[in-house]
């Protein structure tokens, strides 16, 4: 397996946001006088796309920019941590001259908040608001390849969700299942399954 760059999913791959993100949505829906929703309702809506799309779906109506801010107010100040081994792995990749690229289905604004809260820095952040079609479409990986100066076939996408692995396949990229993530489905095909973030390092052809 030879790739030029690694692209990382964020939620469930770099950071453990399995509680703080859906809880922020639940509070935001309540603040907007929407229907009663729970964490499972939020998780079931993740496939819909960006934070704004998910929030409007949960509230049940179109929302204006000021109303979308309700979610970001709830997200600000949350405590979230990187998964064990993430920091060391990203540092090792940077030592090898590989930038940290993140492709997440959430909005770029939310991604910056969450990565900062976890103490992580990314060189490239591609949010769902930067692509026309969300995962499992290949749009994000094609944009990542363009920004990294390579082709999708020379990228590997590390993600816990089946949508991540399907997006990699659709783009012709390598796929790596993040087995530590909360959305990991062992039945979803992947080019490689990583028990921990550090297991990516032996795959690097540097």
Coordinates of C-alpha atoms in Angstrom, one line a residue:
X1 CA 0.0 0.0 0.0
X2 CA 1.7 3.2 -1.2
X3 CA 0.1 6.6 -0.5
X4 CA 1.4 10.1 -0.5
X5 CA -0.8 11.5 2.2
X6 CA -3.2 10.5 5.0
X7 CA -6.6 12.1 5.3
X8 CA -8.4 11.8 8.6
X9 CA -12.0 11.8 9.6
X10 CA -12.5 13.8 12.8
X11 CA -15.4 12.6 15.0
X12 CA -14.9 9.1 16.2
X13 CA -11.4 9.0 14.6
X14 CA -9.3 11.8 15.9
X15 CA -11.5 12.9 18.8
X16 CA -14.0 11.1 21.0
X17 CA -17.0 13.3 20.5
X18 CA -19.5 10.5 20.8
X19 CA -21.3 12.4 23.7
X20 CA -20.5 16.1 23.4
X21 CA -21.6 16.6 19.8
X22 CA -25.1 14.9 20.1
X23 CA -25.6 16.5 23.5
X24 CA -24.9 20.0 22.0
X25 CA -27.5 19.3 19.2
X26 CA -30.1 18.3 21.8
X27 CA -29.5 21.5 23.8
X28 CA -29.6 23.6 20.6
X29 CA -32.9 22.1 19.5
X30 CA -34.4 22.8 22.9
X31 CA -33.1 26.4 22.8
X32 CA -34.9 26.8 19.4
X33 CA -38.1 25.4 20.8
X34 CA -37.9 22.4 18.6
X35 CA -39.4 19.0 19.3
X36 CA -37.9 16.7 22.0
X37 CA -35.0 14.8 20.5
X38 CA -32.4 12.5 22.1
X39 CA -28.9 11.5 21.3
X40 CA -29.9 8.6 19.1
X41 CA -32.1 10.9 17.0
X42 CA -29.0 13.1 16.4
X43 CA -26.7 10.2 15.5
X44 CA -29.3 8.9 13.1
X45 CA -29.2 12.2 11.3
X46 CA -25.4 12.4 10.9
X47 CA -25.5 11.2 7.3
X48 CA -27.5 14.2 6.3
X49 CA -24.5 16.5 6.1
X50 CA -23.3 19.6 7.9
X51 CA -24.2 20.8 11.3
X52 CA -26.6 23.3 9.8
X53 CA -28.4 20.6 7.8
X54 CA -28.7 18.3 10.8
X55 CA -30.0 21.1 13.1
X56 CA -32.7 22.2 10.7
X57 CA -33.8 18.6 10.3
X58 CA -34.0 18.1 14.0
X59 CA -35.9 21.3 14.6
X60 CA -38.2 20.5 11.7
X61 CA -38.0 23.8 9.8
X62 CA -35.6 26.1 7.9
X63 CA -33.3 28.1 10.1
X64 CA -31.6 31.4 9.7
X65 CA -27.9 32.1 10.4
X66 CA -28.6 33.5 13.8
X67 CA -30.5 30.3 14.7
X68 CA -27.7 28.1 13.6
X69 CA -25.5 29.9 16.1
X70 CA -27.5 28.2 18.8
X71 CA -25.6 25.0 18.0
X72 CA -22.2 26.7 18.0
X73 CA -22.9 28.4 21.3
X74 CA -23.6 24.9 22.8
X75 CA -20.5 23.5 21.2
X76 CA -18.2 26.3 22.5
X77 CA -16.4 25.3 25.6
X78 CA -17.1 21.6 25.4
X79 CA -14.5 19.2 26.8
X80 CA -13.3 16.7 24.2
X81 CA -10.2 14.6 24.0
X82 CA -8.2 13.0 21.2
X83 CA -8.2 9.3 21.2
X84 CA -5.1 7.6 22.7
X85 CA -2.2 7.5 20.2
X86 CA -3.6 10.2 18.0
X87 CA -1.2 13.0 19.0
X88 CA 1.8 10.7 18.8
X89 CA 0.8 9.4 15.4
X90 CA 0.2 12.9 13.9
X91 CA 3.5 14.1 15.3
X92 CA 5.2 11.1 13.7
X93 CA 3.6 11.8 10.3
X94 CA 4.6 15.5 10.5
X95 CA 8.2 14.4 11.2
X96 CA 8.0 12.4 8.0
X97 CA 6.9 15.6 6.2
X98 CA 3.2 14.6 5.9
X99 CA 0.7 17.4 6.7
X100 CA -2.3 16.7 8.8
X101 CA -5.4 16.8 6.6
X102 CA -8.9 16.4 8.0
X103 CA -12.1 15.7 6.0
X104 CA -15.2 15.8 8.1
X105 CA -18.9 15.7 7.4
X106 CA -19.5 18.5 9.9
X107 CA -19.1 22.1 9.1
X108 CA -15.6 23.7 9.0
X109 CA -16.6 26.0 11.8
X110 CA -17.6 23.1 14.1
X111 CA -14.4 21.2 13.1
X112 CA -12.2 24.1 14.2
X113 CA -14.0 24.4 17.5
X114 CA -13.7 20.7 18.3
X115 CA -10.1 20.3 17.1
X116 CA -9.1 23.3 19.2
X117 CA -10.9 21.9 22.2
X118 CA -9.0 18.6 21.8
X119 CA -5.7 20.4 21.4
X120 CA -5.2 19.3 17.8
X121 CA -3.9 21.3 14.9
X122 CA -4.7 20.5 11.3
X123 CA -2.9 21.8 8.3
X124 CA -5.9 21.3 6.0
X125 CA -9.5 21.1 7.2
X126 CA -12.2 20.2 4.7
X127 CA -15.7 20.5 6.2
X128 CA -18.9 19.3 4.7
X129 CA -19.7 22.9 3.8
X130 CA -16.8 22.9 1.3
X131 CA -18.1 20.1 -0.9
X132 CA -21.3 19.7 -2.9
X133 CA -22.0 16.2 -1.9
X134 CA -21.4 14.7 1.6
X135 CA -19.8 11.3 2.3
X136 CA -20.1 8.7 0.9
X137 CA -19.6 10.8 -2.2
X138 CA -15.9 11.3 -3.3
X139 CA -16.1 15.1 -3.4
X140 CA -14.1 15.6 -0.2
X141 CA -11.3 13.3 -1.2
X142 CA -11.0 14.9 -4.6
X143 CA -10.7 18.3 -2.9
X144 CA -8.1 16.9 -0.5
X145 CA -6.0 15.5 -3.4
X146 CA -6.1 18.9 -5.1
X147 CA -5.1 20.8 -1.9
X148 CA -2.3 18.2 -1.2
X149 CA -1.0 18.3 -4.8
X150 CA -1.6 14.7 -5.6
X151 CA -4.4 12.4 -6.9
X152 CA -7.1 10.6 -5.0
X153 CA -5.5 7.3 -5.8
X154 CA -2.5 8.3 -3.7
X155 CA -4.5 9.1 -0.6
X156 CA -5.6 7.0 2.3
X157 CA -8.7 8.0 4.3
X158 CA -8.8 6.9 8.0
X159 CA -12.3 6.8 9.4
X160 CA -14.5 4.9 11.8
X161 CA -17.8 5.2 9.9
X162 CA -18.9 3.1 6.9
X163 CA -19.5 6.4 5.1
X164 CA -15.8 7.2 5.4
X165 CA -14.8 3.9 3.9
X166 CA -17.3 4.2 1.1
X167 CA -16.1 7.8 0.3
X168 CA -12.6 6.5 0.0
X169 CA -13.7 3.7 -2.3
X170 CA -15.8 6.1 -4.4
X171 CA -12.7 8.3 -4.9
X172 CA -10.4 5.5 -5.7
X173 CA -8.4 6.1 -2.5
X174 CA -7.2 3.6 0.1
X175 CA -9.4 3.1 3.1
X176 CA -8.4 2.5 6.7
X177 CA -11.0 1.5 9.2
X178 CA -10.5 3.2 12.6
X179 CA -11.4 0.3 14.8
X180 CA -11.2 2.4 17.9
X181 CA -14.0 4.7 16.8
X182 CA -17.6 4.6 18.0
X183 CA -19.1 4.2 14.5
X184 CA -16.8 1.4 13.5
X185 CA -18.7 -1.5 11.7
X186 CA -16.4 -4.6 11.2
X187 CA -18.6 -5.8 8.4
X188 CA -17.8 -2.7 6.2
X189 CA -15.0 -3.5 3.8
X190 CA -11.7 -1.6 4.1
X191 CA -8.3 -1.9 2.6
X192 CA -6.9 -2.1 6.1
X193 CA -8.3 -2.2 9.7
X194 CA -6.3 -0.3 12.2
X195 CA -6.6 -1.4 15.9
X196 CA -5.0 1.9 17.0
X197 CA -3.9 5.1 15.3
X198 CA -0.2 4.1 15.5
X199 CA -0.9 1.1 13.3
X200 CA -1.0 3.5 10.4
X201 CA 2.7 4.3 10.6
X202 CA 4.0 0.9 9.3
X203 CA 1.7 1.4 6.2
X204 CA 3.6 4.6 5.3
X205 CA 6.0 4.2 2.4
X206 CA 8.4 7.0 3.3

